[in-house]
Short mmCIF file of C-alpha atoms and ligand atoms in Angstrom, two decimals:
data_model
loop_
_atom_site.label_atom_id
_atom_site.label_comp_id
_atom_site.label_asym_id
_atom_site.label_seq_id
_atom_site.Cartn_x
_atom_site.Cartn_y
_atom_site.Cartn_z
CA MET A 28 -297.13 -151.73 3.97
CA SER A 29 -298.95 -150.95 0.66
CA PRO A 30 -297.97 -152.35 -2.66
CA HIS A 31 -297.31 -150.37 -5.89
CA ILE A 32 -295.66 -147.44 -4.52
CA ASP A 33 -292.72 -147.16 -7.00
CA ALA A 34 -292.92 -144.44 -9.86
CA ALA A 35 -292.89 -147.18 -12.48
CA THR A 36 -295.57 -149.37 -11.44
CA PRO A 37 -299.43 -148.93 -12.24
CA HIS A 38 -301.46 -148.21 -9.51
CA PRO A 39 -305.05 -149.29 -9.42
CA PHE A 40 -306.28 -145.95 -8.08
CA LEU A 41 -304.69 -144.01 -11.02
CA GLY A 42 -305.69 -143.80 -14.62
CA GLY A 43 -308.91 -145.74 -15.68
CA THR A 44 -312.23 -144.18 -15.34
CA PRO A 45 -312.41 -140.65 -13.80
CA LYS A 46 -312.69 -140.49 -9.94
CA ARG A 47 -315.91 -139.98 -8.72
CA LEU A 48 -317.64 -138.19 -6.07
CA LEU A 49 -318.62 -140.13 -2.68
CA ILE A 50 -322.23 -139.25 -1.57
CA GLY A 51 -324.19 -141.24 0.60
CA GLY A 52 -321.65 -144.12 0.69
CA GLN A 53 -322.01 -144.28 -3.32
CA TRP A 54 -319.49 -143.30 -5.85
CA ARG A 55 -320.74 -141.19 -8.65
CA PRO A 56 -320.02 -139.08 -11.40
CA ALA A 57 -320.66 -135.24 -11.09
CA ALA A 58 -324.45 -134.49 -12.00
CA SER A 59 -322.97 -132.28 -14.92
CA GLY A 60 -321.04 -135.47 -16.22
CA ARG A 61 -317.83 -132.87 -16.15
CA THR A 62 -314.41 -133.86 -14.99
CA PHE A 63 -311.11 -132.05 -14.67
CA ASP A 64 -307.57 -133.51 -14.90
CA THR A 65 -305.00 -133.46 -11.65
CA HIS A 66 -301.34 -133.39 -12.73
CA ASN A 67 -297.97 -133.98 -11.00
CA PRO A 68 -296.24 -130.79 -10.63
CA ALA A 69 -292.94 -132.34 -10.93
CA SER A 70 -293.41 -133.78 -14.49
CA GLY A 71 -296.49 -131.96 -15.78
CA ALA A 72 -297.73 -135.47 -16.40
CA ARG A 73 -301.49 -136.20 -15.94
CA LEU A 74 -302.50 -138.44 -13.03
CA ALA A 75 -306.18 -138.87 -13.25
CA ALA A 76 -309.50 -137.26 -14.37
CA VAL A 77 -311.65 -136.28 -11.26
CA ALA A 78 -315.31 -135.46 -11.09
CA GLU A 79 -316.28 -131.75 -11.21
CA GLY A 80 -318.80 -131.44 -8.58
CA ASP A 81 -320.87 -128.42 -8.58
CA ALA A 82 -323.95 -126.84 -6.44
CA ALA A 83 -326.00 -129.85 -7.26
CA ASP A 84 -323.73 -132.36 -6.11
CA VAL A 85 -323.17 -130.37 -2.96
CA ASP A 86 -326.69 -130.28 -2.48
CA ALA A 87 -327.04 -134.12 -2.66
CA ALA A 88 -323.83 -134.50 -0.52
CA VAL A 89 -325.43 -132.25 2.20
CA GLN A 90 -328.79 -134.09 2.02
CA ALA A 91 -326.72 -137.52 2.61
CA ALA A 92 -324.95 -135.90 5.43
CA ARG A 93 -327.99 -134.68 7.03
CA ALA A 94 -329.72 -138.10 6.78
CA ALA A 95 -326.73 -139.81 8.25
CA PHE A 96 -326.80 -137.19 11.10
CA GLU A 97 -330.25 -137.82 11.98
CA GLY A 98 -330.16 -141.31 11.05
CA PRO A 99 -328.33 -144.31 12.39
CA TRP A 100 -325.01 -142.34 12.94
CA SER A 101 -327.17 -140.58 15.79
CA ARG A 102 -327.35 -143.59 17.69
CA PHE A 103 -323.72 -144.32 17.69
CA LYS A 104 -322.29 -144.56 21.51
CA PRO A 105 -319.11 -142.65 22.21
CA ASP A 106 -317.35 -146.08 22.56
CA GLU A 107 -318.65 -147.04 19.01
CA ARG A 108 -317.27 -143.94 17.49
CA GLN A 109 -314.15 -144.41 19.46
CA ALA A 110 -313.81 -148.11 17.94
CA LEU A 111 -314.44 -146.63 14.49
CA LEU A 112 -311.82 -144.15 14.95
CA LEU A 113 -309.28 -146.65 16.19
CA ARG A 114 -310.30 -148.92 13.22
CA LEU A 115 -309.43 -145.89 10.78
CA ALA A 116 -306.36 -145.19 12.45
CA ASP A 117 -305.23 -149.11 11.99
CA VAL A 118 -306.19 -148.93 8.05
CA VAL A 119 -304.60 -145.41 7.76
CA GLU A 120 -301.24 -146.77 9.29
CA ALA A 121 -301.47 -149.75 7.10
CA HIS A 122 -302.01 -147.43 3.97
CA HIS A 123 -299.99 -144.45 4.94
CA ASP A 124 -297.03 -145.18 2.13
CA GLU A 125 -299.78 -145.40 -0.43
CA LEU A 126 -301.35 -142.09 0.69
CA ALA A 127 -298.14 -140.17 1.20
CA TRP A 128 -297.16 -141.46 -2.37
CA LEU A 129 -300.51 -140.08 -3.89
CA ASP A 130 -299.83 -136.72 -2.02
CA THR A 131 -296.29 -136.68 -3.57
CA LEU A 132 -297.38 -137.30 -7.00
CA ASP A 133 -300.40 -134.82 -6.67
CA MET A 134 -298.68 -131.88 -5.00
CA GLY A 135 -295.05 -132.31 -5.22
CA ALA A 136 -293.71 -132.56 -1.60
CA PRO A 137 -290.83 -135.11 -1.21
CA LEU A 138 -291.57 -138.69 0.00
CA ARG A 139 -289.34 -138.01 2.86
CA HIS A 140 -291.79 -135.21 3.95
CA THR A 141 -295.04 -136.88 3.14
CA ARG A 142 -294.24 -140.29 4.72
CA GLY A 143 -292.81 -138.30 7.79
CA SER A 144 -296.50 -137.59 8.91
CA ARG A 145 -297.25 -141.23 9.60
CA ARG A 146 -296.79 -140.77 13.44
CA HIS A 147 -298.63 -137.67 13.58
CA LEU A 148 -301.80 -138.36 11.65
CA VAL A 149 -302.10 -141.88 13.02
CA GLY A 150 -301.51 -140.64 16.44
CA LEU A 151 -304.17 -137.83 15.81
CA LEU A 152 -306.81 -140.28 14.72
CA ARG A 153 -306.07 -142.36 17.95
CA TRP A 154 -305.94 -139.38 20.04
CA PHE A 155 -309.25 -138.20 18.78
CA ALA A 156 -310.55 -141.88 19.64
CA GLY A 157 -309.66 -141.16 23.07
CA GLN A 158 -311.60 -137.81 23.18
CA ALA A 159 -314.70 -139.60 21.67
CA THR A 160 -315.66 -141.10 25.12
CA ALA A 161 -314.24 -138.01 27.13
CA LEU A 162 -316.67 -135.40 26.15
CA TYR A 163 -318.33 -133.59 29.23
CA GLY A 164 -320.57 -130.69 30.13
CA GLN A 165 -320.65 -129.02 33.46
CA THR A 166 -323.23 -128.69 36.46
CA ALA A 167 -323.47 -125.02 37.81
CA GLN A 168 -324.19 -123.98 41.22
CA THR A 169 -326.78 -121.32 40.43
CA SER A 170 -327.98 -118.48 42.87
CA LEU A 171 -331.61 -118.84 42.01
CA ASN A 172 -334.28 -119.60 44.73
CA GLY A 173 -335.44 -123.24 44.90
CA ASP A 174 -333.80 -126.53 43.95
CA MET A 175 -332.39 -125.95 40.40
CA PHE A 176 -330.34 -128.30 38.63
CA ALA A 177 -328.40 -126.34 35.90
CA ALA A 178 -326.19 -128.36 33.62
CA THR A 179 -324.45 -127.87 30.23
CA LEU A 180 -324.68 -130.30 27.63
CA LYS A 181 -322.31 -130.72 24.55
CA GLU A 182 -324.17 -131.72 21.12
CA PRO A 183 -322.49 -132.49 17.80
CA VAL A 184 -323.17 -129.02 15.57
CA GLY A 185 -324.27 -131.34 12.62
CA VAL A 186 -323.48 -131.24 9.00
CA VAL A 187 -319.83 -129.71 8.58
CA GLY A 188 -318.52 -128.66 5.14
CA SER A 189 -314.60 -128.83 5.07
CA ILE A 190 -312.90 -126.97 2.06
CA ILE A 191 -309.07 -127.67 2.18
CA PRO A 192 -305.81 -126.68 0.18
CA TRP A 193 -303.39 -128.61 -1.63
CA ASN A 194 -300.24 -127.89 0.52
CA GLY A 195 -300.92 -130.81 2.77
CA PRO A 196 -303.89 -132.78 1.55
CA LEU A 197 -303.65 -135.81 3.67
CA TRP A 198 -302.82 -133.77 6.89
CA ALA A 199 -305.85 -131.57 6.05
CA THR A 200 -308.19 -134.68 5.66
CA VAL A 201 -307.35 -136.27 8.79
CA PHE A 202 -307.59 -132.67 10.52
CA LYS A 203 -311.16 -132.46 9.26
CA VAL A 204 -312.42 -136.04 9.62
CA ALA A 205 -311.04 -136.84 13.15
CA PRO A 206 -313.06 -134.33 15.14
CA VAL A 207 -316.27 -134.94 12.86
CA LEU A 208 -315.82 -138.74 13.99
CA ALA A 209 -315.25 -137.88 17.61
CA THR A 210 -318.06 -135.58 18.08
CA GLY A 211 -320.78 -137.28 16.11
CA CYS A 212 -321.13 -134.64 13.31
CA THR A 213 -320.92 -135.72 9.57
CA LEU A 214 -319.03 -134.08 6.82
CA VAL A 215 -318.94 -132.77 3.18
CA LEU A 216 -315.35 -132.72 2.37
CA LYS A 217 -314.01 -130.39 -0.59
CA PRO A 218 -310.46 -131.04 -1.51
CA SER A 219 -308.43 -128.94 -3.45
CA GLU A 220 -308.53 -129.00 -7.18
CA GLU A 221 -304.78 -129.18 -7.30
CA ALA A 222 -304.36 -132.49 -5.26
CA PRO A 223 -307.47 -134.17 -4.83
CA LEU A 224 -306.34 -137.96 -5.02
CA ALA A 225 -305.14 -138.60 -1.27
CA PRO A 226 -308.29 -137.28 -0.06
CA LEU A 227 -310.42 -139.51 -2.24
CA ARG A 228 -308.30 -142.55 -1.48
CA PHE A 229 -308.54 -141.69 2.15
CA ALA A 230 -312.45 -141.81 1.60
CA GLU A 231 -312.26 -145.45 0.26
CA LEU A 232 -310.31 -146.30 3.28
CA ALA A 233 -312.87 -144.65 5.73
CA LEU A 234 -315.38 -146.59 3.95
CA GLN A 235 -313.48 -149.80 4.46
CA ALA A 236 -313.02 -149.01 8.13
CA GLY A 237 -316.73 -149.19 8.39
CA VAL A 238 -317.55 -145.44 8.60
CA PRO A 239 -321.27 -145.57 7.96
CA GLU A 240 -322.79 -144.26 4.54
CA GLY A 241 -323.35 -140.62 4.60
CA VAL A 242 -320.89 -139.71 7.60
CA ILE A 243 -318.06 -138.73 4.91
CA ASN A 244 -319.15 -137.44 1.68
CA VAL A 245 -316.36 -136.00 -0.89
CA VAL A 246 -316.99 -133.43 -3.50
CA THR A 247 -314.12 -132.68 -5.74
CA GLY A 248 -314.40 -129.67 -7.77
CA PHE A 249 -313.35 -126.15 -8.02
CA GLY A 250 -313.60 -123.23 -5.46
CA ARG A 251 -315.84 -121.28 -7.31
CA GLY A 252 -318.30 -124.26 -8.12
CA ALA A 253 -318.42 -126.83 -5.41
CA GLY A 254 -316.51 -124.81 -2.83
CA ALA A 255 -318.50 -121.76 -3.04
CA ALA A 256 -321.82 -123.86 -2.94
CA LEU A 257 -320.55 -125.58 0.24
CA ALA A 258 -319.74 -122.33 1.82
CA ALA A 259 -323.32 -120.92 1.06
CA HIS A 260 -325.58 -124.03 1.65
CA ALA A 261 -328.22 -123.25 4.10
CA GLY A 262 -328.20 -127.08 5.22
CA VAL A 263 -324.41 -126.72 6.46
CA ASP A 264 -324.13 -125.98 10.17
CA LYS A 265 -320.42 -125.39 10.17
CA VAL A 266 -317.64 -124.74 7.52
CA SER A 267 -314.02 -125.66 8.42
CA PHE A 268 -311.62 -123.90 6.00
CA THR A 269 -307.90 -124.05 5.45
CA GLY A 270 -306.62 -121.87 2.74
CA SER A 271 -305.89 -118.20 1.67
CA VAL A 272 -307.21 -115.32 3.27
CA ALA A 273 -309.31 -113.75 0.34
CA THR A 274 -311.15 -117.40 -0.06
CA GLY A 275 -311.53 -117.24 3.98
CA GLN A 276 -313.12 -113.69 3.65
CA ALA A 277 -315.22 -115.12 0.94
CA ILE A 278 -316.38 -117.66 3.15
CA VAL A 279 -317.20 -115.62 5.92
CA ARG A 280 -319.44 -113.44 3.64
CA ALA A 281 -320.88 -116.72 2.35
CA SER A 282 -321.61 -117.94 5.75
CA ALA A 283 -324.11 -114.95 6.70
CA GLY A 284 -327.27 -116.39 4.94
CA ASN A 285 -327.71 -118.99 7.90
CA LEU A 286 -325.04 -117.84 10.21
CA LYS A 287 -323.28 -121.04 9.96
CA ARG A 288 -320.25 -121.57 12.45
CA LEU A 289 -316.81 -121.03 11.01
CA SER A 290 -313.43 -122.02 11.74
CA LEU A 291 -310.67 -120.45 9.62
CA GLU A 292 -307.04 -121.41 9.22
CA LEU A 293 -305.52 -118.88 6.93
CA GLY A 294 -301.97 -117.65 5.91
CA GLY A 295 -299.42 -116.06 7.62
CA LYS A 296 -295.99 -114.24 7.57
CA SER A 297 -294.79 -115.75 10.55
CA PRO A 298 -291.65 -114.22 12.41
CA HIS A 299 -288.44 -116.20 13.19
CA ILE A 300 -286.51 -114.28 15.66
CA LEU A 301 -282.77 -115.46 16.61
CA PHE A 302 -281.14 -113.77 19.47
CA ASP A 303 -277.33 -113.58 19.64
CA ASP A 304 -276.95 -115.88 22.66
CA ALA A 305 -278.61 -118.71 20.38
CA ASP A 306 -276.88 -122.03 19.40
CA ILE A 307 -276.25 -120.18 15.95
CA ALA A 308 -275.86 -123.34 13.72
CA ALA A 309 -279.21 -124.90 15.01
CA ALA A 310 -281.04 -121.58 14.91
CA ALA A 311 -279.87 -120.95 11.29
CA ARG A 312 -280.65 -124.35 10.20
CA ALA A 313 -283.91 -123.98 11.62
CA ALA A 314 -284.71 -120.80 10.39
CA ALA A 315 -283.79 -122.00 6.85
CA MET A 316 -285.92 -125.14 6.81
CA GLY A 317 -288.66 -122.96 8.64
CA VAL A 318 -289.04 -121.37 5.19
CA PHE A 319 -287.85 -123.92 2.91
CA ALA A 320 -289.62 -127.12 3.97
CA ASN A 321 -292.42 -128.23 1.54
CA ALA A 322 -290.99 -125.73 -0.96
CA GLY A 323 -292.46 -122.89 1.58
CA GLN A 324 -295.89 -124.03 1.06
CA ILE A 325 -296.61 -124.24 4.69
CA CYS A 326 -298.98 -121.68 6.18
CA SER A 327 -296.88 -121.21 9.39
CA ALA A 328 -293.68 -120.94 7.38
CA GLY A 329 -291.27 -118.84 9.25
CA THR A 330 -290.50 -116.34 6.28
CA ARG A 331 -289.62 -113.10 8.11
CA VAL A 332 -286.30 -113.92 9.87
CA TYR A 333 -285.14 -111.31 12.44
CA VAL A 334 -281.54 -111.74 13.44
CA GLN A 335 -279.77 -109.87 16.12
CA ARG A 336 -277.00 -107.67 14.45
CA ARG A 337 -273.80 -109.34 16.21
CA ILE A 338 -274.69 -112.81 14.52
CA HIS A 339 -276.54 -111.35 11.53
CA ASP A 340 -273.89 -111.91 8.98
CA ALA A 341 -273.10 -115.64 10.05
CA VAL A 342 -276.82 -116.44 10.15
CA VAL A 343 -277.16 -115.18 6.52
CA ASP A 344 -274.09 -117.09 5.52
CA ALA A 345 -275.44 -120.32 7.19
CA MET A 346 -278.90 -120.04 5.59
CA ALA A 347 -277.45 -119.45 2.39
CA GLU A 348 -275.28 -122.58 2.71
CA VAL A 349 -278.44 -124.66 3.68
CA ALA A 350 -280.12 -123.28 0.62
CA ARG A 351 -277.56 -124.38 -1.67
CA SER A 352 -277.15 -127.73 0.18
CA LEU A 353 -280.70 -128.94 -0.51
CA HIS A 354 -281.47 -131.27 -3.39
CA VAL A 355 -284.47 -129.75 -5.31
CA GLY A 356 -286.31 -132.40 -7.62
CA ASP A 357 -288.95 -135.03 -8.14
CA GLY A 358 -290.59 -135.90 -4.85
CA LEU A 359 -290.18 -139.52 -5.58
CA ASP A 360 -286.45 -139.36 -5.83
CA PRO A 361 -285.41 -140.53 -2.27
CA VAL A 362 -282.66 -137.76 -1.97
CA THR A 363 -285.09 -135.13 -2.81
CA ASP A 364 -285.14 -132.47 0.06
CA ILE A 365 -287.51 -129.89 -1.84
CA GLY A 366 -289.96 -130.59 -4.37
CA PRO A 367 -291.68 -128.37 -6.94
CA LEU A 368 -294.19 -125.75 -6.40
CA VAL A 369 -297.65 -127.16 -7.04
CA SER A 370 -298.46 -125.26 -10.06
CA GLY A 371 -297.49 -123.11 -12.87
CA PRO A 372 -299.40 -120.09 -11.41
CA GLN A 373 -298.14 -120.77 -7.97
CA MET A 374 -294.53 -120.78 -9.55
CA GLN A 375 -294.94 -117.66 -11.28
CA LYS A 376 -296.41 -115.92 -8.14
CA VAL A 377 -293.17 -116.80 -6.32
CA LEU A 378 -290.90 -115.70 -9.31
CA ASP A 379 -292.79 -112.18 -9.42
CA TYR A 380 -292.01 -112.06 -5.55
CA MET A 381 -288.27 -112.64 -6.14
CA ALA A 382 -288.02 -110.14 -9.11
CA GLY A 383 -290.06 -107.71 -6.92
CA ALA A 384 -287.29 -108.21 -4.15
CA ARG A 385 -284.48 -107.39 -6.60
CA ASP A 386 -286.46 -104.01 -7.87
CA GLU A 387 -286.83 -103.05 -4.10
CA ARG A 388 -283.27 -103.48 -3.79
CA ALA A 389 -283.01 -106.43 -1.39
CA ARG A 390 -279.61 -108.32 -1.58
CA LEU A 391 -279.95 -111.90 -3.35
CA VAL A 392 -277.63 -114.19 -1.31
CA ALA A 393 -278.61 -117.49 -2.62
CA GLY A 394 -281.16 -119.09 -5.04
CA GLY A 395 -283.43 -116.45 -6.66
CA GLU A 396 -284.59 -118.36 -10.04
CA ARG A 397 -286.39 -120.99 -11.62
CA LEU A 398 -284.51 -124.22 -12.15
CA THR A 399 -284.41 -125.37 -15.93
CA GLY A 400 -281.95 -128.10 -15.97
CA PRO A 401 -282.81 -131.43 -17.45
CA ALA A 402 -284.32 -132.79 -14.40
CA HIS A 403 -286.29 -129.87 -13.78
CA ARG A 404 -287.65 -128.36 -16.98
CA HIS A 405 -290.87 -130.05 -17.06
CA GLY A 406 -291.77 -129.16 -13.52
CA HIS A 407 -292.58 -126.27 -11.41
CA PHE A 408 -289.10 -125.88 -9.55
CA VAL A 409 -287.59 -122.84 -7.83
CA ALA A 410 -284.22 -122.66 -6.09
CA PRO A 411 -284.42 -122.25 -2.12
CA THR A 412 -283.69 -118.46 -1.83
CA VAL A 413 -282.34 -116.08 0.68
CA PHE A 414 -282.84 -112.18 0.60
CA ALA A 415 -280.75 -110.06 2.96
CA ASP A 416 -280.92 -106.30 3.49
CA VAL A 417 -284.57 -106.86 3.55
CA HIS A 418 -286.59 -103.97 5.01
CA ASP A 419 -290.18 -104.38 6.79
CA PRO A 420 -291.92 -101.97 4.09
CA MET A 421 -290.74 -104.54 1.21
CA ARG A 422 -293.53 -106.67 -0.12
CA ILE A 423 -291.32 -109.99 0.62
CA ALA A 424 -291.55 -108.75 4.19
CA ARG A 425 -295.15 -108.28 4.29
CA GLU A 426 -296.88 -110.69 2.07
CA GLU A 427 -297.40 -114.48 2.12
CA ILE A 428 -295.28 -115.83 -0.79
CA PHE A 429 -296.03 -119.66 -0.23
CA GLY A 430 -292.59 -120.50 -1.81
CA PRO A 431 -288.99 -120.96 -0.63
CA VAL A 432 -288.24 -117.41 -0.08
CA ALA A 433 -286.72 -116.06 3.20
CA ALA A 434 -286.55 -112.36 4.23
CA VAL A 435 -283.71 -111.76 6.48
CA MET A 436 -283.73 -108.61 8.52
CA PRO A 437 -281.30 -107.41 11.36
CA PHE A 438 -282.61 -106.30 14.72
CA ASP A 439 -281.05 -104.70 17.79
CA ASP A 440 -283.03 -105.45 21.02
CA LEU A 441 -286.16 -107.00 22.33
CA ASP A 442 -288.45 -104.25 22.30
CA GLU A 443 -287.77 -103.38 18.65
CA VAL A 444 -288.16 -106.79 17.49
CA VAL A 445 -291.35 -107.49 19.13
CA ARG A 446 -292.93 -104.39 17.67
CA ARG A 447 -291.67 -105.18 14.13
CA ALA A 448 -292.83 -108.73 14.51
CA ASN A 449 -296.47 -107.81 15.51
CA ALA A 450 -296.68 -104.97 12.92
CA SER A 451 -298.07 -107.76 10.61
CA PRO A 452 -301.88 -108.44 9.74
CA TYR A 453 -301.10 -112.13 10.09
CA GLY A 454 -300.64 -113.90 13.66
CA LEU A 455 -300.24 -117.65 13.05
CA GLY A 456 -296.72 -118.89 14.23
CA ALA A 457 -293.54 -117.46 15.60
CA GLY A 458 -290.28 -118.63 16.34
CA VAL A 459 -287.55 -117.52 19.00
CA TRP A 460 -284.22 -118.89 19.42
CA THR A 461 -282.29 -117.81 22.84
CA ARG A 462 -280.80 -119.61 25.89
CA ASP A 463 -282.06 -116.97 28.22
CA VAL A 464 -285.04 -118.50 30.04
CA GLY A 465 -286.32 -115.06 31.17
CA ARG A 466 -286.25 -113.53 27.56
CA ALA A 467 -287.92 -116.70 26.22
CA HIS A 468 -291.07 -116.24 28.37
CA ALA A 469 -291.14 -112.51 28.12
CA ILE A 470 -291.12 -112.49 24.58
CA ALA A 471 -293.41 -115.54 24.05
CA ARG A 472 -296.13 -113.70 25.83
CA ARG A 473 -295.88 -110.51 23.87
CA LEU A 474 -295.89 -112.02 20.43
CA GLN A 475 -299.11 -112.00 18.66
CA ALA A 476 -299.41 -115.32 17.25
CA GLY A 477 -301.55 -118.84 17.83
CA SER A 478 -298.39 -120.70 18.37
CA VAL A 479 -294.72 -119.62 19.76
CA TRP A 480 -291.93 -122.19 19.19
CA VAL A 481 -288.92 -121.52 21.33
CA ASN A 482 -285.63 -123.27 20.24
CA CYS A 483 -287.57 -125.19 18.03
CA TYR A 484 -289.91 -124.45 14.72
CA ASN A 485 -293.18 -125.93 13.40
CA GLN A 486 -293.58 -128.50 16.36
CA MET A 487 -297.25 -130.20 16.22
CA ASP A 488 -299.00 -132.62 18.53
CA PRO A 489 -302.40 -133.99 18.85
CA SER A 490 -302.40 -132.57 22.35
CA MET A 491 -301.54 -129.14 21.22
CA PRO A 492 -303.92 -126.48 19.72
CA PHE A 493 -302.90 -125.07 16.31
CA GLY A 494 -304.37 -121.97 14.78
CA GLY A 495 -304.26 -118.02 14.30
CA VAL A 496 -305.01 -114.66 15.44
CA LYS A 497 -305.69 -111.57 13.35
CA LEU A 498 -305.82 -112.28 9.49
CA SER A 499 -304.44 -116.00 10.04
CA GLY A 500 -308.09 -116.83 11.05
CA TYR A 501 -309.96 -118.14 14.08
CA GLY A 502 -310.58 -121.43 15.58
CA ARG A 503 -308.25 -124.11 16.63
CA GLU A 504 -307.36 -127.44 15.16
CA SER A 505 -305.70 -130.26 17.28
CA GLY A 506 -305.75 -130.15 21.18
CA LEU A 507 -308.77 -130.03 23.16
CA GLN A 508 -310.11 -126.95 21.76
CA HIS A 509 -310.53 -128.65 18.40
CA LEU A 510 -313.54 -130.50 19.90
CA ASP A 511 -315.31 -127.53 20.81
CA GLU A 512 -315.34 -126.26 17.40
CA TYR A 513 -317.66 -129.19 16.36
CA LEU A 514 -319.80 -128.98 19.59
CA HIS A 515 -322.61 -126.81 20.69
CA VAL A 516 -323.25 -125.96 24.29
CA LYS A 517 -327.12 -126.50 25.74
CA GLY A 518 -328.02 -125.19 28.86
CA LEU A 519 -330.35 -127.34 30.81
CA TRP A 520 -332.51 -126.01 33.72
CA ILE A 521 -334.60 -128.39 35.86
CA GLN A 522 -336.53 -126.96 38.54
CA ALA A 523 -337.09 -129.68 41.32
CA THR A 524 -340.76 -129.69 41.98
P1 NAI B 617 -307.68 -121.05 -1.91
O1 NAI B 617 -307.66 -120.63 -0.65
O2 NAI B 617 -308.11 -120.34 -3.13
O3 NAI B 617 -308.03 -122.46 -2.10
C1 NAI B 617 -308.02 -123.35 -0.97
C2 NAI B 617 -309.46 -124.01 -1.09
O4 NAI B 617 -310.56 -123.26 -1.12
C3 NAI B 617 -309.60 -124.89 -2.30
O5 NAI B 617 -310.22 -126.25 -1.96
C4 NAI B 617 -310.46 -123.98 -3.24
O6 NAI B 617 -311.11 -124.84 -3.93
C5 NAI B 617 -311.24 -123.50 -2.36
N1 NAI B 617 -311.99 -122.29 -2.74
C6 NAI B 617 -311.53 -121.26 -3.57
N2 NAI B 617 -312.36 -120.50 -3.81
C7 NAI B 617 -313.50 -120.55 -2.97
C8 NAI B 617 -314.74 -119.98 -2.88
N3 NAI B 617 -315.22 -118.73 -3.11
N4 NAI B 617 -315.47 -120.51 -1.72
C9 NAI B 617 -315.12 -121.68 -1.30
N5 NAI B 617 -314.34 -122.38 -1.48
C10 NAI B 617 -313.06 -121.85 -2.21
O7 NAI B 617 -305.86 -120.93 -2.22
P2 NAI B 617 -305.19 -121.21 -3.58
O8 NAI B 617 -305.84 -120.47 -4.71
O9 NAI B 617 -304.78 -122.85 -3.92
O10 NAI B 617 -303.87 -120.49 -3.51
C11 NAI B 617 -303.58 -119.05 -3.55
C12 NAI B 617 -302.69 -118.61 -2.40
O11 NAI B 617 -303.28 -118.92 -1.14
C13 NAI B 617 -301.43 -119.40 -2.13
O12 NAI B 617 -300.54 -118.84 -2.98
C14 NAI B 617 -301.01 -118.93 -0.78
O13 NAI B 617 -300.63 -117.75 -0.61
C15 NAI B 617 -302.46 -119.05 -0.30
N6 NAI B 617 -302.55 -120.39 0.55
C16 NAI B 617 -302.54 -120.52 1.85
C17 NAI B 617 -302.49 -121.70 2.38
C18 NAI B 617 -302.38 -121.71 3.89
O14 NAI B 617 -302.56 -122.98 4.43
N7 NAI B 617 -302.12 -120.83 4.52
C19 NAI B 617 -303.07 -123.04 1.71
C20 NAI B 617 -303.43 -122.67 0.48
C21 NAI B 617 -303.14 -121.42 -0.46
MG1 MG B 618 -302.04 -132.35 -8.97
#
């Protein structure tokens, strides 16, 4: 258990001198000397100044990562990388409350939510520890003449640049670090300018756990500076990106110079489909929380809620009831269910979508506004919102809002709902509620999505892959597929003489 995790107590990690970049095991200011401030979106309070890295710092970090990749780190045996991951898991477990608290301060999610990631994230590090000693190539039976030995070797891709968003900084950091350590790659991490604190503290803890210098480097800064430089750097072998589609597309273009490998975990407009034989109360609650959790700032939020006509009105009422019952407030308050949006611009974007939905004549059933009472007026709070009578062409039914806004639409039969669910440029998650096992199997196969959840939503486990199709990106995180994203396959041919 970490000390100093209540709001009132000063914390050694906050305030004081500006947070620095981690390059080659050294904490240093940006080459330019510039810094930027990060804020608490619940109160507007300035939390810390952070180094504003740019192309020069990215270049230094990439060089440090290259030196580590070719140096002592390359001689680490799988069981040594495993031991390191296990030590890191222990350190993260011991400090998880503190890391969760930093995320809550920096991006607003309730402590209940950020603390809730302990089991999964520590489990993920231990799961990858297991994988470090379980990397296999294959031998092939070729049809060639003579005595040919043909085999595949798996080798680390090299220096990885990871660019992460603000909606789950600690999550994203663990997802980017674990496969790097398991496979023997090295990392330059570019946290979000909105929420860099937990990733920086995580990096301190990684050094404490014994991660060698240069294996994990952290360059804080903005997308147009540090992010773009990392995406374009010729010394980076792979970029792993989580964030918006537009930035993902910019990264694809930037990768062309050296054809670096990419994995992209982008946005979504995931369908959540409720058939009329479902457990209505459980399905409605899941549909509501599938949108409202983390104030809607989840890539796989199930924001298109399709409800079979017979239960439509009951589900709308139940979702509105959930929306009104949620406590929206400062994430540090233990009773808070839903925190603020991460920033003023993000809040404005969500409010604009709400206004647009009214203009397009969707029916507002709950929420629909900014909260401005005494507990809310200094933060970026919006009410959990349900719109009914939504039609597929409306913007709130098509575009990723990244706020707590549900669009509820009736449907009549399976073929129709499959067609409408798939008529989206995205394909990240999909939810289905039905007690009919045959229907569950049939629809799960027909939905275009990286994950389908039946009678549950947003489930994740280290053993299972997560990722998208279409504009939701490519590549998988978590699960065995995650490792392959960080490995090259080399074919080895040896002719017996
Ligand atoms: P973003 O995609 O611009 O930012 C994510 C990360 O990319 C940050 O670290 C940022 O500094 C970096 N970045 C920005 N421009 C870059 C560039 N040209 N090259 C390299 N790196 C760059 O997302 P942003 O601006 O924070 O949010 C905008 C919208 O994106 C949100 O309203 C939401 O709809 C969506 N979004 C989706 C996420 C998801 O997980 N699906 C996560 C974050 C945002
Ligand atoms: Mg912040």
